[in-house]
């Protein structure tokens, strides 16, 4: 599935992906749409592909209950070279500060989801998943604004706990409206709030299709990177939008003066458009096989995707639609 993207991932030091479905393991029984449970081998494959930073807080985190969350946490805790955030086995674990380092640059990630598909987080066990509810989330609370502010304050406390301990602070947000190419007002409001708190990079998931990349002040905001690998239907009416994603890339530079003052710069923002090719009829309730992630930089003809040049131009346009210049790998540039 990942053979063609592994060489690309290997070029980078911090390599992030969002684990959409819970890795509760086969002992709990595997489940598909709309309530999921996935095997540990999903994580094994992503780690083998080179990824070392993972967000776990999604609208599907509680799909298979507390036991699945604890199984997932045990799995990720067994992986010494991977930082997995957003879902925990205790309050103490949730509040731990994990500082990672790459080439002398320290970093960490925080992670929140807008909700859990109406499944209530067990009282007193809020650590199971970091929820930042919006006014569209079913939290069964008569005063949504008050609850929202409480969570907003918690996010600020989380950021204040780590901001001065790292050079780079990343926040992964599970937010927005599915299958919409532009961020909604809540995404924009949250992005502005995170920027005001000094977050360097905000990475969005949940819409399952691409949304723009932009900057708010000094904060890089990737509203939605689409699907990395997908079993969804994205045929002619959807223009393959659910099967096309983006592997965003950038260079981070740390400069230290003789007075030991450090400044950070973020350059060369860009990446790779990708497409999930699979075997089988592309129907809405999808049962397919032979999934492979294909970078557009590997495409030289329509054997992977018909009309690929038009689609490359279309989705490059989506990513740049808020005016951000991006260094996106050209079609066929990695053909050899």
mmCIF file of C-alpha atoms in Angstrom:
data_model
loop_
_atom_site.group_PDB
_atom_site.id
_atom_site.type_symbol
_atom_site.label_atom_id
_atom_site.label_comp_id
_atom_site.label_asym_id
_atom_site.label_seq_id
_atom_site.Cartn_x
_atom_site.Cartn_y
_atom_site.Cartn_z
ATOM 1 C CA UNK A 1 0.000 0.000 0.000
ATOM 2 C CA UNK A 2 2.786 2.447 0.911
ATOM 3 C CA UNK A 3 5.655 1.244 -1.262
ATOM 4 C CA UNK A 4 5.655 4.324 -3.500
ATOM 5 C CA UNK A 5 5.528 6.885 -0.691
ATOM 6 C CA UNK A 6 8.131 5.324 1.634
ATOM 7 C CA UNK A 7 11.075 6.916 -0.239
ATOM 8 C CA UNK A 8 9.376 10.317 0.059
ATOM 9 C CA UNK A 9 8.712 9.930 3.796
ATOM 10 C CA UNK A 10 12.333 8.909 4.368
ATOM 11 C CA UNK A 11 13.499 12.376 3.273
ATOM 12 C CA UNK A 12 12.003 14.008 6.380
ATOM 13 C CA UNK A 13 12.655 14.006 10.124
ATOM 14 C CA UNK A 14 9.216 14.734 11.620
ATOM 15 C CA UNK A 15 6.673 12.529 9.855
ATOM 16 C CA UNK A 16 3.042 12.917 10.903
ATOM 17 C CA UNK A 17 -0.223 11.174 10.125
ATOM 18 C CA UNK A 18 -3.731 11.104 11.630
ATOM 19 C CA UNK A 19 -5.024 7.714 12.868
ATOM 20 C CA UNK A 20 -8.699 8.114 11.981
ATOM 21 C CA UNK A 21 -10.003 4.822 13.400
ATOM 22 C CA UNK A 22 -9.212 3.335 16.783
ATOM 23 C CA UNK A 23 -6.583 0.578 16.948
ATOM 24 C CA UNK A 24 -8.416 -1.624 19.444
ATOM 25 C CA UNK A 25 -6.929 -4.825 18.053
ATOM 26 C CA UNK A 26 -8.459 -8.001 16.693
ATOM 27 C CA UNK A 27 -9.367 -9.292 20.169
ATOM 28 C CA UNK A 28 -12.307 -6.866 20.198
ATOM 29 C CA UNK A 29 -13.457 -7.827 16.703
ATOM 30 C CA UNK A 30 -12.768 -5.720 13.632
ATOM 31 C CA UNK A 31 -15.493 -3.273 12.613
ATOM 32 C CA UNK A 32 -16.082 -1.098 9.571
ATOM 33 C CA UNK A 33 -18.332 1.868 8.753
ATOM 34 C CA UNK A 34 -19.965 3.535 10.596
ATOM 35 C CA UNK A 35 -18.496 2.301 13.918
ATOM 36 C CA UNK A 36 -14.871 1.249 13.596
ATOM 37 C CA UNK A 37 -12.245 -0.938 15.211
ATOM 38 C CA UNK A 38 -8.944 -1.556 13.452
ATOM 39 C CA UNK A 39 -6.053 -4.003 13.974
ATOM 40 C CA UNK A 40 -2.642 -3.058 15.368
ATOM 41 C CA UNK A 41 -1.163 -3.975 11.984
ATOM 42 C CA UNK A 42 -2.456 -0.644 10.653
ATOM 43 C CA UNK A 43 -0.067 1.120 13.004
ATOM 44 C CA UNK A 44 2.718 -1.347 12.190
ATOM 45 C CA UNK A 45 2.400 -0.524 8.493
ATOM 46 C CA UNK A 46 2.470 3.233 9.063
ATOM 47 C CA UNK A 47 5.518 2.966 11.309
ATOM 48 C CA UNK A 48 7.195 0.774 8.685
ATOM 49 C CA UNK A 49 6.408 3.486 6.137
ATOM 50 C CA UNK A 50 8.408 5.873 8.336
ATOM 51 C CA UNK A 51 5.841 7.848 10.340
ATOM 52 C CA UNK A 52 6.792 8.878 13.883
ATOM 53 C CA UNK A 53 4.133 11.416 14.975
ATOM 54 C CA UNK A 54 0.457 10.407 15.268
ATOM 55 C CA UNK A 55 -2.794 12.097 16.305
ATOM 56 C CA UNK A 56 -5.411 9.867 17.954
ATOM 57 C CA UNK A 57 -8.265 12.242 18.869
ATOM 58 C CA UNK A 58 -10.965 11.870 16.202
ATOM 59 C CA UNK A 59 -14.736 11.554 16.054
ATOM 60 C CA UNK A 60 -14.179 7.766 15.970
ATOM 61 C CA UNK A 61 -11.944 7.452 19.060
ATOM 62 C CA UNK A 62 -14.775 6.098 21.265
ATOM 63 C CA UNK A 63 -16.384 3.911 18.566
ATOM 64 C CA UNK A 64 -15.446 0.652 20.301
ATOM 65 C CA UNK A 65 -15.504 1.830 23.892
ATOM 66 C CA UNK A 66 -13.008 2.400 26.669
ATOM 67 C CA UNK A 67 -11.301 -0.975 26.251
ATOM 68 C CA UNK A 68 -10.377 -0.147 22.661
ATOM 69 C CA UNK A 69 -8.924 3.200 23.726
ATOM 70 C CA UNK A 70 -6.802 1.524 26.402
ATOM 71 C CA UNK A 71 -5.668 -1.135 23.912
ATOM 72 C CA UNK A 72 -4.725 1.618 21.473
ATOM 73 C CA UNK A 73 -2.801 3.514 24.130
ATOM 74 C CA UNK A 74 -0.918 0.373 25.187
ATOM 75 C CA UNK A 75 -0.031 -0.272 21.568
ATOM 76 C CA UNK A 76 1.367 3.218 20.987
ATOM 77 C CA UNK A 77 3.183 3.235 24.325
ATOM 78 C CA UNK A 78 5.076 0.149 23.154
ATOM 79 C CA UNK A 79 6.537 2.089 20.201
ATOM 80 C CA UNK A 80 9.569 3.911 21.565
ATOM 81 C CA UNK A 81 10.282 6.045 18.510
ATOM 82 C CA UNK A 82 6.733 7.313 17.937
ATOM 83 C CA UNK A 83 4.891 10.155 19.690
ATOM 84 C CA UNK A 84 1.123 9.497 19.710
ATOM 85 C CA UNK A 85 -1.137 12.176 21.205
ATOM 86 C CA UNK A 86 -4.777 13.061 21.845
ATOM 87 C CA UNK A 87 -6.014 9.897 23.614
ATOM 88 C CA UNK A 88 -4.705 8.552 26.925
ATOM 89 C CA UNK A 89 -5.147 6.002 29.711
ATOM 90 C CA UNK A 90 -5.074 8.423 32.655
ATOM 91 C CA UNK A 91 -5.132 12.118 33.567
ATOM 92 C CA UNK A 92 -1.480 11.897 34.555
ATOM 93 C CA UNK A 93 -0.537 10.491 31.156
ATOM 94 C CA UNK A 94 -2.595 13.152 29.398
ATOM 95 C CA UNK A 95 -0.797 15.970 31.220
ATOM 96 C CA UNK A 96 2.722 14.659 30.690
ATOM 97 C CA UNK A 97 4.937 16.889 28.544
ATOM 98 C CA UNK A 98 6.713 14.957 25.800
ATOM 99 C CA UNK A 99 9.575 16.842 24.155
ATOM 100 C CA UNK A 100 10.959 15.246 21.011
ATOM 101 C CA UNK A 101 14.070 16.351 19.124
ATOM 102 C CA UNK A 102 15.177 16.278 15.502
ATOM 103 C CA UNK A 103 18.515 17.741 14.400
ATOM 104 C CA UNK A 104 18.758 19.906 17.510
ATOM 105 C CA UNK A 105 15.199 21.236 17.154
ATOM 106 C CA UNK A 106 12.749 20.349 19.927
ATOM 107 C CA UNK A 107 9.055 19.861 19.213
ATOM 108 C CA UNK A 108 5.803 18.416 20.468
ATOM 109 C CA UNK A 109 2.210 18.024 19.322
ATOM 110 C CA UNK A 110 -1.188 18.548 20.952
ATOM 111 C CA UNK A 111 -4.381 17.104 19.478
ATOM 112 C CA UNK A 112 -8.133 17.734 19.829
ATOM 113 C CA UNK A 113 -11.384 16.615 18.175
ATOM 114 C CA UNK A 114 -14.632 18.547 17.788
ATOM 115 C CA UNK A 115 -16.581 15.573 19.198
ATOM 116 C CA UNK A 116 -17.116 11.821 19.234
ATOM 117 C CA UNK A 117 -20.231 11.265 17.110
ATOM 118 C CA UNK A 118 -22.532 11.737 20.077
ATOM 119 C CA UNK A 119 -20.856 9.033 22.188
ATOM 120 C CA UNK A 120 -20.459 10.488 25.676
ATOM 121 C CA UNK A 121 -16.999 10.527 27.209
ATOM 122 C CA UNK A 122 -17.306 8.622 30.522
ATOM 123 C CA UNK A 123 -17.542 11.040 33.443
ATOM 124 C CA UNK A 124 -14.194 11.443 35.146
ATOM 125 C CA UNK A 125 -12.385 9.836 32.188
ATOM 126 C CA UNK A 126 -12.041 12.847 29.926
ATOM 127 C CA UNK A 127 -8.437 11.776 29.353
ATOM 128 C CA UNK A 128 -9.674 9.031 26.989
ATOM 129 C CA UNK A 129 -9.961 11.620 24.198
ATOM 130 C CA UNK A 130 -9.208 15.333 23.990
ATOM 131 C CA UNK A 131 -12.526 16.932 23.023
ATOM 132 C CA UNK A 132 -12.891 20.583 22.027
ATOM 133 C CA UNK A 133 -16.642 20.774 21.333
ATOM 134 C CA UNK A 134 -18.204 23.224 18.933
ATOM 135 C CA UNK A 135 -21.760 24.487 18.843
ATOM 136 C CA UNK A 136 -22.572 21.713 16.364
ATOM 137 C CA UNK A 137 -21.463 18.911 18.668
ATOM 138 C CA UNK A 138 -24.022 16.867 20.603
ATOM 139 C CA UNK A 139 -22.605 17.283 24.107
ATOM 140 C CA UNK A 140 -26.028 17.225 25.827
ATOM 141 C CA UNK A 141 -25.235 20.394 27.740
ATOM 142 C CA UNK A 142 -27.818 23.186 28.103
ATOM 143 C CA UNK A 143 -25.167 25.874 27.954
ATOM 144 C CA UNK A 144 -22.952 25.065 24.989
ATOM 145 C CA UNK A 145 -21.155 28.411 25.072
ATOM 146 C CA UNK A 146 -20.064 27.865 28.681
ATOM 147 C CA UNK A 147 -18.852 24.352 27.934
ATOM 148 C CA UNK A 148 -16.993 25.572 24.852
ATOM 149 C CA UNK A 149 -15.216 28.229 26.915
ATOM 150 C CA UNK A 150 -14.227 25.640 29.509
ATOM 151 C CA UNK A 151 -12.559 23.524 26.853
ATOM 152 C CA UNK A 152 -10.981 26.611 25.316
ATOM 153 C CA UNK A 153 -9.409 27.373 28.679
ATOM 154 C CA UNK A 154 -8.165 23.777 28.942
ATOM 155 C CA UNK A 155 -6.498 24.103 25.531
ATOM 156 C CA UNK A 156 -4.800 27.312 26.681
ATOM 157 C CA UNK A 157 -3.547 25.537 29.802
ATOM 158 C CA UNK A 158 -2.198 22.700 27.639
ATOM 159 C CA UNK A 159 -0.379 25.139 25.378
ATOM 160 C CA UNK A 160 0.999 27.190 28.278
ATOM 161 C CA UNK A 161 2.346 23.949 29.789
ATOM 162 C CA UNK A 162 4.503 23.167 26.738
ATOM 163 C CA UNK A 163 5.039 26.364 24.726
ATOM 164 C CA UNK A 164 8.279 27.457 26.434
ATOM 165 C CA UNK A 165 9.689 23.929 26.483
ATOM 166 C CA UNK A 166 9.910 23.408 22.712
ATOM 167 C CA UNK A 167 11.122 25.211 19.625
ATOM 168 C CA UNK A 168 8.156 24.042 17.542
ATOM 169 C CA UNK A 169 4.591 23.489 18.745
ATOM 170 C CA UNK A 170 2.192 21.622 16.446
ATOM 171 C CA UNK A 171 -1.545 21.213 17.042
ATOM 172 C CA UNK A 172 -3.584 18.602 15.168
ATOM 173 C CA UNK A 173 -7.273 19.553 14.937
ATOM 174 C CA UNK A 174 -10.114 17.222 14.012
ATOM 175 C CA UNK A 175 -12.624 19.825 12.849
ATOM 176 C CA UNK A 176 -14.759 21.224 10.058
ATOM 177 C CA UNK A 177 -17.482 19.875 7.796
ATOM 178 C CA UNK A 178 -17.023 16.701 5.780
ATOM 179 C CA UNK A 179 -16.657 16.990 1.983
ATOM 180 C CA UNK A 180 -16.423 20.802 1.888
ATOM 181 C CA UNK A 181 -13.363 22.341 0.195
ATOM 182 C CA UNK A 182 -13.280 25.538 2.274
ATOM 183 C CA UNK A 183 -12.871 25.976 6.038
ATOM 184 C CA UNK A 184 -15.975 27.007 7.937
ATOM 185 C CA UNK A 185 -16.194 29.836 10.461
ATOM 186 C CA UNK A 186 -15.415 27.547 13.403
ATOM 187 C CA UNK A 187 -12.221 26.292 11.799
ATOM 188 C CA UNK A 188 -11.138 29.870 11.160
ATOM 189 C CA UNK A 189 -12.005 30.948 14.712
ATOM 190 C CA UNK A 190 -10.083 28.051 16.262
ATOM 191 C CA UNK A 191 -7.093 28.624 13.955
ATOM 192 C CA UNK A 192 -6.979 32.299 14.935
ATOM 193 C CA UNK A 193 -7.183 31.368 18.616
ATOM 194 C CA UNK A 194 -4.355 28.841 18.315
ATOM 195 C CA UNK A 195 -2.278 31.404 16.450
ATOM 196 C CA UNK A 196 -2.856 33.931 19.233
ATOM 197 C CA UNK A 197 -1.439 31.385 21.716
ATOM 198 C CA UNK A 198 1.786 30.981 19.739
ATOM 199 C CA UNK A 199 1.176 27.670 17.947
ATOM 200 C CA UNK A 200 3.572 27.267 15.016
ATOM 201 C CA UNK A 201 1.719 24.726 12.849
ATOM 202 C CA UNK A 202 -1.943 23.698 12.822
ATOM 203 C CA UNK A 203 -2.826 20.549 10.871
ATOM 204 C CA UNK A 204 -6.488 19.807 10.182
ATOM 205 C CA UNK A 205 -8.328 16.571 9.498
ATOM 206 C CA UNK A 206 -11.932 15.303 9.288
ATOM 207 C CA UNK A 207 -13.320 16.845 6.050
ATOM 208 C CA UNK A 208 -11.810 13.875 4.093
ATOM 209 C CA UNK A 209 -11.121 16.183 1.148
ATOM 210 C CA UNK A 210 -8.597 18.952 0.594
ATOM 211 C CA UNK A 211 -8.934 22.433 2.044
ATOM 212 C CA UNK A 212 -6.474 25.344 1.640
ATOM 213 C CA UNK A 213 -3.153 25.915 3.336
ATOM 214 C CA UNK A 214 -2.568 29.433 4.614
ATOM 215 C CA UNK A 215 -0.861 31.532 7.281
ATOM 216 C CA UNK A 216 -2.460 33.411 10.163
ATOM 217 C CA UNK A 217 0.214 35.718 11.508
ATOM 218 C CA UNK A 218 3.257 33.478 11.912
ATOM 219 C CA UNK A 219 1.161 30.291 12.194
ATOM 220 C CA UNK A 220 0.982 27.835 9.299
ATOM 221 C CA UNK A 221 -2.562 26.465 9.013
ATOM 222 C CA UNK A 222 -3.348 23.374 6.953
ATOM 223 C CA UNK A 223 -7.138 23.281 7.165
ATOM 224 C CA UNK A 224 -7.498 19.761 5.739
ATOM 225 C CA UNK A 225 -5.004 17.429 4.063
ATOM 226 C CA UNK A 226 -7.738 15.140 2.726
ATOM 227 C CA UNK A 227 -7.414 11.357 2.916
ATOM 228 C CA UNK A 228 -3.961 9.794 2.989
ATOM 229 C CA UNK A 229 -5.331 6.364 2.108
ATOM 230 C CA UNK A 230 -9.017 5.865 1.404
ATOM 231 C CA UNK A 231 -11.659 3.226 0.783
ATOM 232 C CA UNK A 232 -14.284 5.882 0.095
ATOM 233 C CA UNK A 233 -16.036 6.530 -3.203
ATOM 234 C CA UNK A 234 -14.892 9.596 -5.052
ATOM 235 C CA UNK A 235 -16.033 8.884 -8.596
ATOM 236 C CA UNK A 236 -16.950 11.208 -11.432
ATOM 237 C CA UNK A 237 -19.463 13.317 -9.512
ATOM 238 C CA UNK A 238 -16.968 13.909 -6.696
ATOM 239 C CA UNK A 239 -14.018 14.256 -9.072
ATOM 240 C CA UNK A 240 -12.146 11.685 -6.940
ATOM 241 C CA UNK A 241 -12.040 14.221 -4.095
ATOM 242 C CA UNK A 242 -12.173 11.542 -1.344
ATOM 243 C CA UNK A 243 -9.302 9.617 -2.903
ATOM 244 C CA UNK A 244 -6.931 12.576 -3.314
ATOM 245 C CA UNK A 245 -4.877 13.890 -0.420
ATOM 246 C CA UNK A 246 -1.776 15.951 0.261
ATOM 247 C CA UNK A 247 1.484 15.113 2.007
ATOM 248 C CA UNK A 248 2.472 18.574 3.230
ATOM 249 C CA UNK A 249 6.171 19.352 3.695
ATOM 250 C CA UNK A 250 8.277 22.229 4.976
ATOM 251 C CA UNK A 251 11.765 23.077 6.205
ATOM 252 C CA UNK A 252 12.307 24.236 9.787
ATOM 253 C CA UNK A 253 15.486 26.170 10.615
ATOM 254 C CA UNK A 254 16.761 27.122 14.056
ATOM 255 C CA UNK A 255 19.248 29.979 14.320
ATOM 256 C CA UNK A 256 21.049 30.602 17.630
ATOM 257 C CA UNK A 257 22.871 33.886 18.263
ATOM 258 C CA UNK A 258 26.048 34.300 20.261
ATOM 259 C CA UNK A 259 23.836 35.425 23.144
ATOM 260 C CA UNK A 260 22.085 32.027 22.938
ATOM 261 C CA UNK A 261 18.840 33.487 21.625
ATOM 262 C CA UNK A 262 17.042 31.191 19.182
ATOM 263 C CA UNK A 263 14.825 32.114 16.259
ATOM 264 C CA UNK A 264 12.781 29.713 14.159
ATOM 265 C CA UNK A 265 11.956 30.010 10.468
ATOM 266 C CA UNK A 266 9.573 27.887 8.393
ATOM 267 C CA UNK A 267 10.312 27.779 4.676
ATOM 268 C CA UNK A 268 9.704 25.855 1.456
ATOM 269 C CA UNK A 269 6.086 25.040 2.300
ATOM 270 C CA UNK A 270 4.725 22.563 -0.207
ATOM 271 C CA UNK A 271 4.348 18.821 -0.647
ATOM 272 C CA UNK A 272 2.976 15.960 -2.730
ATOM 273 C CA UNK A 273 -0.511 15.361 -4.065
ATOM 274 C CA UNK A 274 -1.451 11.682 -3.660
ATOM 275 C CA UNK A 275 -4.167 9.370 -4.967
ATOM 276 C CA UNK A 276 -5.494 6.077 -3.565
ATOM 277 C CA UNK A 277 -5.895 3.523 -6.324
ATOM 278 C CA UNK A 278 -7.824 0.335 -5.550
ATOM 279 C CA UNK A 279 -9.421 -2.636 -7.282
ATOM 280 C CA UNK A 280 -13.178 -3.094 -7.362
ATOM 281 C CA UNK A 281 -16.251 -1.133 -8.325
ATOM 282 C CA UNK A 282 -16.210 2.324 -6.707
ATOM 283 C CA UNK A 283 -19.521 2.124 -4.894
ATOM 284 C CA UNK A 284 -20.622 4.188 -1.907
ATOM 285 C CA UNK A 285 -20.450 1.251 0.535
ATOM 286 C CA UNK A 286 -16.975 0.233 -0.484
ATOM 287 C CA UNK A 287 -15.538 -3.274 -0.436
ATOM 288 C CA UNK A 288 -12.267 -3.047 -2.328
ATOM 289 C CA UNK A 289 -8.788 -4.540 -2.428
ATOM 290 C CA UNK A 290 -5.335 -3.727 -3.711
ATOM 291 C CA UNK A 291 -5.129 -0.238 -2.227
ATOM 292 C CA UNK A 292 -2.001 1.719 -3.197
ATOM 293 C CA UNK A 293 -1.053 5.323 -2.425
ATOM 294 C CA UNK A 294 0.200 6.929 -5.648
ATOM 295 C CA UNK A 295 2.079 10.262 -5.578
ATOM 296 C CA UNK A 296 1.247 12.473 -8.560
ATOM 297 C CA UNK A 297 5.025 12.889 -8.898
ATOM 298 C CA UNK A 298 5.079 9.211 -9.970
ATOM 299 C CA UNK A 299 2.369 9.612 -12.635
ATOM 300 C CA UNK A 300 3.482 9.709 -16.249
ATOM 301 C CA UNK A 301 0.309 8.465 -17.945
ATOM 302 C CA UNK A 302 -3.309 7.629 -17.124
ATOM 303 C CA UNK A 303 -2.621 4.083 -15.923
ATOM 304 C CA UNK A 304 -3.089 5.215 -12.333
ATOM 305 C CA UNK A 305 -5.715 7.928 -12.796
ATOM 306 C CA UNK A 306 -7.457 9.154 -15.903
ATOM 307 C CA UNK A 307 -7.475 12.920 -16.477
ATOM 308 C CA UNK A 308 -4.715 13.220 -13.873
ATOM 309 C CA UNK A 309 -3.313 16.491 -15.234
ATOM 310 C CA UNK A 310 -6.655 18.289 -14.873
ATOM 311 C CA UNK A 311 -7.106 16.865 -11.372
ATOM 312 C CA UNK A 312 -3.590 17.924 -10.388
ATOM 313 C CA UNK A 313 -4.347 21.481 -11.472
ATOM 314 C CA UNK A 314 -7.752 21.458 -9.759
ATOM 315 C CA UNK A 315 -6.514 20.301 -6.368
ATOM 316 C CA UNK A 316 -3.365 22.395 -6.497
ATOM 317 C CA UNK A 317 -5.792 25.283 -6.943
ATOM 318 C CA UNK A 318 -7.779 24.227 -3.862
ATOM 319 C CA UNK A 319 -4.639 24.124 -1.727
ATOM 320 C CA UNK A 320 -3.564 27.595 -2.916
ATOM 321 C CA UNK A 321 -7.048 29.149 -2.897
ATOM 322 C CA UNK A 322 -6.357 31.361 0.137
ATOM 323 C CA UNK A 323 -3.305 32.856 -1.550
ATOM 324 C CA UNK A 324 -0.495 30.805 -0.023
ATOM 325 C CA UNK A 325 2.405 30.046 -2.370
ATOM 326 C CA UNK A 326 3.224 26.329 -2.236
ATOM 327 C CA UNK A 327 6.061 24.293 -3.698
ATOM 328 C CA UNK A 328 4.010 21.314 -4.896
ATOM 329 C CA UNK A 329 5.912 18.480 -6.580
ATOM 330 C CA UNK A 330 5.199 18.449 -10.333
ATOM 331 C CA UNK A 331 3.554 15.542 -12.126
ATOM 332 C CA UNK A 332 6.094 12.832 -13.028
ATOM 333 C CA UNK A 333 8.982 14.521 -11.231
ATOM 334 C CA UNK A 334 9.814 11.310 -9.330
ATOM 335 C CA UNK A 335 9.107 8.969 -12.239
ATOM 336 C CA UNK A 336 12.578 7.444 -12.089
#
